């Protein structure tokens, strides 16, 4: 998905193997991903998409973009996710192996990444609705709990 702030920018969905670059889009204050060689089209990721960057990811502090030195995550891989969906702020973010979450709009422009994997289900909500936690006793009287799939 592309953040609401990019809805007036041309966009396309990401595909496995896409070579991306972090970019600042014309006529917006928003940053996101563009295909290498086509900086005018935003590449939209689905939650759960996995990325590998060429170098450790760098980002700006939310206040003072470009004024202060960038921060480094210490990681080259990340998973795309969305945060703060209930309020009108930027939602697109990356989650790193240490659990740190960084908004896409704070990523330093010019960083290169490759789409490694798309999520197994394009609609994770549907999968969650089909799973149901069950609890009970086994034939020998042991308590069990788990997920059943409908």
Tab-separated table of N, CA and C in Angstrom:
chain	number	residue	atom	x	y	z
A	1	UNK	N	0.842	-1.169	0.000
A	1	UNK	CA	0.000	0.000	0.000
A	1	UNK	C	0.886	1.231	0.000
A	2	UNK	N	0.352	2.321	-0.493
A	2	UNK	CA	1.062	3.589	-0.410
A	2	UNK	C	0.357	4.473	0.603
A	3	UNK	N	1.139	5.203	1.349
A	3	UNK	CA	0.604	6.085	2.367
A	3	UNK	C	-0.381	7.064	1.749
A	4	UNK	N	-1.335	7.520	2.543
A	4	UNK	CA	-2.348	8.452	2.059
A	4	UNK	C	-1.723	9.691	1.421
A	5	UNK	N	-0.545	10.096	1.886
A	5	UNK	CA	0.110	11.288	1.372
A	5	UNK	C	0.638	11.105	-0.049
A	6	UNK	N	0.614	9.883	-0.569
A	6	UNK	CA	1.070	9.627	-1.946
A	6	UNK	C	-0.081	9.297	-2.892
A	7	UNK	N	-1.310	9.501	-2.475
A	7	UNK	CA	-2.439	9.130	-3.318
A	7	UNK	C	-2.519	9.941	-4.607
A	8	UNK	N	-1.912	11.109	-4.649
A	8	UNK	CA	-1.935	11.893	-5.890
A	8	UNK	C	-0.658	11.696	-6.724
A	9	UNK	N	0.175	10.745	-6.331
A	9	UNK	CA	1.396	10.405	-7.076
A	9	UNK	C	1.131	9.105	-7.837
A	10	UNK	N	1.603	9.015	-9.066
A	10	UNK	CA	1.464	7.762	-9.831
A	10	UNK	C	2.114	6.638	-9.032
A	11	UNK	N	1.492	5.456	-9.047
A	11	UNK	CA	2.034	4.357	-8.254
A	11	UNK	C	1.767	3.017	-8.923
A	12	UNK	N	2.478	2.010	-8.429
A	12	UNK	CA	2.270	0.632	-8.872
A	12	UNK	C	2.631	-0.288	-7.719
A	13	UNK	N	2.089	-1.519	-7.712
A	13	UNK	CA	2.436	-2.454	-6.637
A	13	UNK	C	3.845	-3.029	-6.828
A	14	UNK	N	4.463	-3.380	-5.725
A	14	UNK	CA	5.796	-3.996	-5.750
A	14	UNK	C	5.702	-5.439	-6.232
A	15	UNK	N	6.795	-5.921	-6.812
A	15	UNK	CA	6.911	-7.314	-7.240
A	15	UNK	C	8.224	-7.883	-6.702
A	16	UNK	N	8.263	-9.176	-6.494
A	16	UNK	CA	9.487	-9.820	-6.027
A	16	UNK	C	10.610	-9.519	-7.028
A	17	UNK	N	11.762	-9.129	-6.502
A	17	UNK	CA	12.914	-8.822	-7.344
A	17	UNK	C	13.025	-7.362	-7.735
A	18	UNK	N	11.996	-6.557	-7.458
A	18	UNK	CA	12.065	-5.125	-7.783
A	18	UNK	C	13.275	-4.492	-7.122
A	19	UNK	N	13.973	-3.658	-7.871
A	19	UNK	CA	15.078	-2.848	-7.355
A	19	UNK	C	14.498	-1.478	-7.051
A	20	UNK	N	14.535	-1.103	-5.775
A	20	UNK	CA	13.909	0.137	-5.322
A	20	UNK	C	14.945	1.108	-4.794
A	21	UNK	N	14.533	2.365	-4.727
A	21	UNK	CA	15.364	3.399	-4.132
A	21	UNK	C	14.442	4.287	-3.299
A	22	UNK	N	14.926	4.692	-2.121
A	22	UNK	CA	14.139	5.615	-1.326
A	22	UNK	C	14.186	6.979	-1.994
A	23	UNK	N	13.022	7.639	-2.060
A	23	UNK	CA	12.929	8.875	-2.827
A	23	UNK	C	12.002	9.867	-2.144
A	24	UNK	N	12.226	11.127	-2.440
A	24	UNK	CA	11.308	12.202	-2.062
A	24	UNK	C	10.542	12.524	-3.339
A	25	UNK	N	9.228	12.485	-3.266
A	25	UNK	CA	8.413	12.665	-4.464
A	25	UNK	C	8.107	14.140	-4.695
A	26	UNK	N	8.154	14.545	-5.992
A	26	UNK	CA	7.888	15.929	-6.374
A	26	UNK	C	6.531	16.375	-5.854
A	27	UNK	N	6.462	17.622	-5.471
A	27	UNK	CA	5.237	18.275	-5.005
A	27	UNK	C	4.653	17.641	-3.742
A	28	UNK	N	5.470	16.914	-2.985
A	28	UNK	CA	5.041	16.392	-1.683
A	28	UNK	C	6.200	16.545	-0.715
A	29	UNK	N	5.918	16.373	0.540
A	29	UNK	CA	6.969	16.331	1.559
A	29	UNK	C	7.252	14.894	1.952
A	30	UNK	N	6.597	13.970	1.262
A	30	UNK	CA	6.647	12.560	1.628
A	30	UNK	C	7.772	11.830	0.914
A	31	UNK	N	8.338	10.877	1.631
A	31	UNK	CA	9.343	9.973	1.065
A	31	UNK	C	8.747	8.580	1.006
A	32	UNK	N	9.273	7.784	0.100
A	32	UNK	CA	8.812	6.410	-0.042
A	32	UNK	C	9.736	5.676	-0.985
A	33	UNK	N	9.225	4.620	-1.614
A	33	UNK	CA	10.029	3.834	-2.549
A	33	UNK	C	9.627	4.133	-3.985
A	34	UNK	N	10.628	4.206	-4.851
A	34	UNK	CA	10.436	4.318	-6.295
A	34	UNK	C	11.295	3.231	-6.936
A	35	UNK	N	10.948	2.854	-8.156
A	35	UNK	CA	11.777	1.906	-8.891
A	35	UNK	C	13.057	2.615	-9.309
A	36	UNK	N	14.171	1.897	-9.278
A	36	UNK	CA	15.427	2.473	-9.747
A	36	UNK	C	15.223	2.874	-11.202
A	37	UNK	N	15.540	4.121	-11.530
A	37	UNK	CA	15.391	4.612	-12.893
A	37	UNK	C	14.037	5.239	-13.187
A	38	UNK	N	13.093	5.211	-12.248
A	38	UNK	CA	11.776	5.816	-12.462
A	38	UNK	C	11.315	6.467	-11.168
A	39	UNK	N	11.903	7.601	-10.841
A	39	UNK	CA	11.645	8.247	-9.555
A	39	UNK	C	10.308	8.962	-9.484
A	40	UNK	N	9.537	8.977	-10.576
A	40	UNK	CA	8.242	9.649	-10.566
A	40	UNK	C	7.091	8.725	-10.197
A	41	UNK	N	7.348	7.429	-10.045
A	41	UNK	CA	6.296	6.461	-9.727
A	41	UNK	C	6.603	5.814	-8.387
A	42	UNK	N	5.661	5.953	-7.457
A	42	UNK	CA	5.820	5.321	-6.143
A	42	UNK	C	5.574	3.823	-6.279
A	43	UNK	N	6.394	3.020	-5.629
A	43	UNK	CA	6.195	1.571	-5.594
A	43	UNK	C	5.597	1.253	-4.232
A	44	UNK	N	4.392	0.685	-4.255
A	44	UNK	CA	3.632	0.447	-3.028
A	44	UNK	C	3.846	-0.981	-2.543
A	45	UNK	N	4.055	-1.114	-1.257
A	45	UNK	CA	4.313	-2.415	-0.637
A	45	UNK	C	3.111	-2.857	0.182
A	46	UNK	N	2.883	-4.154	0.234
A	46	UNK	CA	1.856	-4.711	1.097
A	46	UNK	C	2.483	-5.017	2.454
A	47	UNK	N	1.712	-4.873	3.539
A	47	UNK	CA	2.248	-5.245	4.842
A	47	UNK	C	2.768	-6.690	4.815
A	48	UNK	N	3.965	-6.871	5.336
A	48	UNK	CA	4.605	-8.182	5.339
A	48	UNK	C	5.663	-8.341	4.258
A	49	UNK	N	5.755	-7.395	3.327
A	49	UNK	CA	6.771	-7.450	2.275
A	49	UNK	C	8.156	-7.337	2.916
A	50	UNK	N	9.071	-8.215	2.491
A	50	UNK	CA	10.428	-8.207	3.037
A	50	UNK	C	11.396	-7.579	2.045
A	51	UNK	N	12.298	-6.751	2.577
A	51	UNK	CA	13.257	-6.004	1.763
A	51	UNK	C	14.673	-6.247	2.245
A	52	UNK	N	15.609	-6.204	1.301
A	52	UNK	CA	17.042	-6.238	1.626
A	52	UNK	C	17.665	-4.975	1.047
A	53	UNK	N	18.334	-4.219	1.893
A	53	UNK	CA	18.994	-2.988	1.462
A	53	UNK	C	20.453	-3.273	1.136
A	54	UNK	N	21.036	-2.447	0.271
A	54	UNK	CA	22.442	-2.602	-0.087
A	54	UNK	C	23.360	-2.291	1.096
A	55	UNK	N	22.934	-1.376	1.957
A	55	UNK	CA	23.720	-0.959	3.118
A	55	UNK	C	22.794	-0.843	4.325
A	56	UNK	N	23.380	-0.646	5.508
A	56	UNK	CA	22.560	-0.413	6.693
A	56	UNK	C	21.657	0.792	6.460
A	57	UNK	N	20.409	0.671	6.855
A	57	UNK	CA	19.412	1.707	6.595
A	57	UNK	C	19.670	2.931	7.468
A	58	UNK	N	19.535	4.105	6.843
A	58	UNK	CA	19.688	5.377	7.540
A	58	UNK	C	18.379	6.142	7.486
A	59	UNK	N	18.104	6.866	8.565
A	59	UNK	CA	16.880	7.665	8.605
A	59	UNK	C	17.126	8.956	9.360
A	60	UNK	N	16.247	9.939	9.105
A	60	UNK	CA	16.328	11.232	9.769
A	60	UNK	C	15.430	11.230	10.991
A	61	UNK	N	15.778	12.044	11.929
A	61	UNK	CA	14.870	12.276	13.050
A	61	UNK	C	13.634	12.939	12.468
A	62	UNK	N	12.486	12.726	13.086
A	62	UNK	CA	11.245	13.278	12.529
A	62	UNK	C	11.320	14.795	12.458
A	63	UNK	N	11.822	15.427	13.507
A	63	UNK	CA	12.005	16.874	13.478
A	63	UNK	C	13.432	17.164	13.041
A	64	UNK	N	13.591	18.109	12.145
A	64	UNK	CA	14.928	18.502	11.739
A	64	UNK	C	15.460	17.715	10.567
A	65	UNK	N	14.596	17.255	9.678
A	65	UNK	CA	15.007	16.484	8.506
A	65	UNK	C	16.207	17.109	7.815
A	66	UNK	N	17.311	16.413	7.823
A	66	UNK	CA	18.494	16.867	7.124
A	66	UNK	C	19.345	17.856	7.908
A	67	UNK	N	18.820	18.396	8.993
A	67	UNK	CA	19.584	19.360	9.782
A	67	UNK	C	20.574	18.624	10.681
A	68	UNK	N	20.096	17.560	11.324
A	68	UNK	CA	20.934	16.774	12.212
A	68	UNK	C	21.473	15.560	11.453
A	69	UNK	N	22.552	14.956	11.935
A	69	UNK	CA	23.062	13.756	11.273
A	69	UNK	C	21.999	12.650	11.275
A	70	UNK	N	22.029	11.831	10.235
A	70	UNK	CA	21.061	10.733	10.160
A	70	UNK	C	21.412	9.669	11.193
A	71	UNK	N	20.406	8.866	11.506
A	71	UNK	CA	20.606	7.733	12.400
A	71	UNK	C	20.748	6.486	11.551
A	72	UNK	N	21.462	5.508	12.083
A	72	UNK	CA	21.659	4.247	11.374
A	72	UNK	C	20.992	3.134	12.161
A	73	UNK	N	20.326	2.237	11.441
A	73	UNK	CA	19.619	1.149	12.107
A	73	UNK	C	20.549	0.001	12.474
A	74	UNK	N	21.638	-0.151	11.730
A	74	UNK	CA	22.509	-1.308	11.934
A	74	UNK	C	21.974	-2.555	11.245
A	75	UNK	N	20.960	-2.382	10.399
A	75	UNK	CA	20.348	-3.525	9.714
A	75	UNK	C	20.209	-3.255	8.220
A	76	UNK	N	20.288	-4.346	7.458
A	76	UNK	CA	20.109	-4.271	6.006
A	76	UNK	C	18.823	-4.941	5.550
A	77	UNK	N	18.105	-5.604	6.448
A	77	UNK	CA	16.840	-6.241	6.084
A	77	UNK	C	15.719	-5.665	6.947
A	78	UNK	N	14.519	-5.632	6.360
A	78	UNK	CA	13.370	-5.089	7.080
A	78	UNK	C	12.093	-5.668	6.496
A	79	UNK	N	11.033	-5.547	7.282
A	79	UNK	CA	9.702	-5.970	6.839
A	79	UNK	C	8.800	-4.739	6.852
A	80	UNK	N	8.062	-4.544	5.752
A	80	UNK	CA	7.141	-3.423	5.655
A	80	UNK	C	5.913	-3.681	6.512
A	81	UNK	N	5.443	-2.636	7.184
A	81	UNK	CA	4.205	-2.739	7.956
A	81	UNK	C	3.546	-1.375	8.016
A	82	UNK	N	2.347	-1.342	8.540
A	82	UNK	CA	1.647	-0.074	8.723
A	82	UNK	C	1.358	0.112	10.205
A	83	UNK	N	1.477	1.348	10.659
A	83	UNK	CA	1.288	1.678	12.069
A	83	UNK	C	0.315	2.849	12.193
A	84	UNK	N	-0.235	3.023	13.372
A	84	UNK	CA	-1.108	4.163	13.682
A	84	UNK	C	-2.250	4.320	12.685
A	85	UNK	N	-2.899	3.226	12.341
A	85	UNK	CA	-3.955	3.272	11.334
A	85	UNK	C	-5.184	4.041	11.793
A	86	UNK	N	-5.355	4.183	13.096
A	86	UNK	CA	-6.562	4.824	13.600
A	86	UNK	C	-6.493	6.346	13.586
A	87	UNK	N	-5.332	6.929	13.294
A	87	UNK	CA	-5.214	8.384	13.267
A	87	UNK	C	-4.639	8.843	11.932
A	88	UNK	N	-4.824	10.123	11.622
A	88	UNK	CA	-4.397	10.678	10.332
A	88	UNK	C	-2.947	11.147	10.385
A	89	UNK	N	-2.042	10.190	10.303
A	89	UNK	CA	-0.604	10.452	10.241
A	89	UNK	C	-0.011	9.471	9.236
A	90	UNK	N	1.285	9.581	8.984
A	90	UNK	CA	1.928	8.624	8.095
A	90	UNK	C	1.834	7.225	8.702
A	91	UNK	N	1.506	6.243	7.866
A	91	UNK	CA	1.303	4.875	8.333
A	91	UNK	C	2.406	3.915	7.898
A	92	UNK	N	3.029	4.187	6.759
A	92	UNK	CA	3.985	3.244	6.189
A	92	UNK	C	5.283	3.243	6.991
A	93	UNK	N	5.739	2.041	7.341
A	93	UNK	CA	6.927	1.923	8.195
A	93	UNK	C	7.683	0.645	7.862
A	94	UNK	N	8.910	0.574	8.351
A	94	UNK	CA	9.713	-0.641	8.267
A	94	UNK	C	9.988	-1.128	9.681
A	95	UNK	N	9.912	-2.443	9.850
A	95	UNK	CA	10.282	-3.053	11.121
A	95	UNK	C	11.575	-3.822	10.908
A	96	UNK	N	12.537	-3.589	11.787
A	96	UNK	CA	13.849	-4.209	11.676
A	96	UNK	C	13.965	-5.394	12.628
A	97	UNK	N	14.965	-6.255	12.428
A	97	UNK	CA	15.093	-7.468	13.244
A	97	UNK	C	15.130	-7.224	14.748
A	98	UNK	N	15.576	-6.047	15.185
A	98	UNK	CA	15.623	-5.760	16.622
A	98	UNK	C	14.297	-5.217	17.148
A	99	UNK	N	13.273	-5.137	16.278
A	99	UNK	CA	11.959	-4.654	16.684
A	99	UNK	C	11.752	-3.167	16.477
A	100	UNK	N	12.789	-2.447	16.106
A	100	UNK	CA	12.669	-1.004	15.882
A	100	UNK	C	11.773	-0.754	14.672
A	101	UNK	N	10.919	0.248	14.784
A	101	UNK	CA	10.023	0.627	13.692
A	101	UNK	C	10.373	2.045	13.273
A	102	UNK	N	10.570	2.226	11.961
A	102	UNK	CA	10.954	3.508	11.403
A	102	UNK	C	9.962	3.858	10.295
A	103	UNK	N	9.406	5.077	10.334
A	103	UNK	CA	8.489	5.515	9.288
A	103	UNK	C	9.229	5.664	7.962
A	104	UNK	N	8.591	5.241	6.869
A	104	UNK	CA	9.190	5.371	5.542
A	104	UNK	C	9.521	6.818	5.217
A	105	UNK	N	8.670	7.726	5.639
A	105	UNK	CA	8.870	9.125	5.297
A	105	UNK	C	10.104	9.735	5.955
A	106	UNK	N	10.737	8.996	6.889
A	106	UNK	CA	11.967	9.499	7.512
A	106	UNK	C	13.223	8.871	6.906
A	107	UNK	N	13.074	7.909	5.987
A	107	UNK	CA	14.250	7.272	5.389
A	107	UNK	C	15.028	8.282	4.547
A	108	UNK	N	16.352	8.204	4.634
A	108	UNK	CA	17.200	9.077	3.820
A	108	UNK	C	17.016	8.714	2.350
A	109	UNK	N	16.823	9.710	1.478
A	109	UNK	CA	16.693	9.431	0.045
A	109	UNK	C	17.977	8.814	-0.526
A	110	UNK	N	17.811	7.996	-1.572
A	110	UNK	CA	18.949	7.429	-2.285
A	110	UNK	C	19.411	6.073	-1.811
A	111	UNK	N	18.704	5.445	-0.889
A	111	UNK	CA	19.085	4.110	-0.409
A	111	UNK	C	18.458	3.042	-1.300
A	112	UNK	N	19.238	2.054	-1.678
A	112	UNK	CA	18.776	1.016	-2.601
A	112	UNK	C	18.375	-0.252	-1.857
A	113	UNK	N	17.267	-0.848	-2.330
A	113	UNK	CA	16.746	-2.073	-1.708
A	113	UNK	C	16.183	-2.985	-2.788
A	114	UNK	N	16.068	-4.258	-2.450
A	114	UNK	CA	15.466	-5.262	-3.334
A	114	UNK	C	14.304	-5.910	-2.602
A	115	UNK	N	13.183	-6.116	-3.307
A	115	UNK	CA	12.038	-6.816	-2.723
A	115	UNK	C	12.382	-8.300	-2.710
A	116	UNK	N	12.491	-8.871	-1.506
A	116	UNK	CA	12.829	-10.287	-1.367
A	116	UNK	C	11.603	-11.183	-1.449
A	117	UNK	N	10.538	-10.761	-0.779
A	117	UNK	CA	9.374	-11.631	-0.650
A	117	UNK	C	8.142	-10.791	-0.381
A	118	UNK	N	7.029	-11.169	-1.013
A	118	UNK	CA	5.736	-10.558	-0.733
A	118	UNK	C	5.038	-11.394	0.325
A	119	UNK	N	4.056	-10.826	1.031
A	119	UNK	CA	3.358	-11.613	2.042
A	119	UNK	C	2.621	-12.785	1.413
A	120	UNK	N	2.448	-13.859	2.192
A	120	UNK	CA	1.779	-15.056	1.695
A	120	UNK	C	0.341	-14.770	1.312
A	121	UNK	N	-0.308	-13.893	2.039
A	121	UNK	CA	-1.695	-13.539	1.752
A	121	UNK	C	-1.776	-12.041	1.524
A	122	UNK	N	-2.318	-11.615	0.387
A	122	UNK	CA	-2.443	-10.182	0.163
A	122	UNK	C	-3.455	-9.539	1.112
A	123	UNK	N	-4.308	-10.350	1.741
A	123	UNK	CA	-5.307	-9.851	2.686
A	123	UNK	C	-5.160	-10.579	4.008
A	124	UNK	N	-4.182	-10.188	4.860
A	124	UNK	CA	-3.965	-10.904	6.105
A	124	UNK	C	-5.213	-10.943	6.989
A	125	UNK	N	-6.101	-9.939	6.862
A	125	UNK	CA	-7.309	-9.928	7.680
A	125	UNK	C	-8.163	-11.159	7.403
A	126	UNK	N	-8.195	-11.600	6.152
A	126	UNK	CA	-8.994	-12.768	5.787
A	126	UNK	C	-8.441	-14.011	6.464
A	127	UNK	N	-7.124	-14.153	6.486
A	127	UNK	CA	-6.507	-15.305	7.142
A	127	UNK	C	-6.836	-15.292	8.619
A	128	UNK	N	-6.734	-14.118	9.264
A	128	UNK	CA	-7.028	-14.038	10.687
A	128	UNK	C	-8.469	-14.410	10.984
A	129	UNK	N	-9.392	-14.046	10.106
A	129	UNK	CA	-10.793	-14.379	10.331
A	129	UNK	C	-11.044	-15.876	10.195
A	130	UNK	N	-10.205	-16.569	9.464
A	130	UNK	CA	-10.406	-17.986	9.248
A	130	UNK	C	-9.751	-18.840	10.328
A	131	UNK	N	-8.954	-18.238	11.186
A	131	UNK	CA	-8.304	-18.970	12.265
A	131	UNK	C	-9.088	-18.759	13.551
A	132	UNK	N	-9.194	-19.790	14.341
A	132	UNK	CA	-9.923	-19.691	15.601
A	132	UNK	C	-9.150	-20.443	16.675
A	133	UNK	N	-8.933	-19.776	17.820
A	133	UNK	CA	-8.259	-20.444	18.927
A	133	UNK	C	-9.207	-21.464	19.539
A	134	UNK	N	-8.681	-22.648	19.801
A	134	UNK	CA	-9.486	-23.680	20.446
A	134	UNK	C	-8.784	-24.152	21.707
A	135	UNK	N	-9.563	-24.559	22.673
A	135	UNK	CA	-9.047	-25.073	23.932
A	135	UNK	C	-9.839	-26.324	24.270
A	136	UNK	N	-9.240	-27.234	24.963
A	136	UNK	CA	-9.968	-28.430	25.357
A	136	UNK	C	-9.069	-29.436	26.036
A	137	UNK	N	-9.586	-30.649	26.161
A	137	UNK	CA	-8.845	-31.740	26.783
A	137	UNK	C	-8.602	-32.835	25.758
A	138	UNK	N	-7.417	-33.410	25.812
A	138	UNK	CA	-7.117	-34.550	24.955
A	138	UNK	C	-7.780	-35.786	25.543
A	139	UNK	N	-7.720	-36.914	24.835
A	139	UNK	CA	-8.336	-38.162	25.299
A	139	UNK	C	-7.767	-38.609	26.636
A	140	UNK	N	-6.483	-38.263	26.910
A	140	UNK	CA	-5.888	-38.674	28.186
A	140	UNK	C	-5.989	-37.597	29.266
A	141	UNK	N	-6.832	-36.561	29.025
A	141	UNK	CA	-7.098	-35.561	30.039
A	141	UNK	C	-6.138	-34.393	30.079
A	142	UNK	N	-5.239	-34.248	29.095
A	142	UNK	CA	-4.287	-33.139	29.064
A	142	UNK	C	-4.943	-31.914	28.420
A	143	UNK	N	-4.690	-30.747	29.003
A	143	UNK	CA	-5.200	-29.504	28.465
A	143	UNK	C	-4.410	-29.136	27.213
A	144	UNK	N	-5.108	-28.668	26.176
A	144	UNK	CA	-4.424	-28.199	24.974
A	144	UNK	C	-5.070	-26.909	24.507
A	145	UNK	N	-4.320	-26.141	23.772
A	145	UNK	CA	-4.865	-24.967	23.087
A	145	UNK	C	-4.096	-24.834	21.785
A	146	UNK	N	-4.731	-24.252	20.813
A	146	UNK	CA	-4.103	-24.096	19.512
A	146	UNK	C	-5.019	-23.376	18.565
A	147	UNK	N	-4.605	-23.338	17.323
A	147	UNK	CA	-5.370	-22.646	16.297
A	147	UNK	C	-6.005	-23.680	15.401
A	148	UNK	N	-7.282	-23.527	15.163
A	148	UNK	CA	-7.938	-24.388	14.172
A	148	UNK	C	-8.251	-23.513	12.966
A	149	UNK	N	-8.212	-24.104	11.806
A	149	UNK	CA	-8.479	-23.363	10.568
A	149	UNK	C	-9.817	-23.800	10.028
A	150	UNK	N	-10.656	-22.822	9.752
A	150	UNK	CA	-11.976	-23.125	9.191
A	150	UNK	C	-11.935	-23.127	7.703
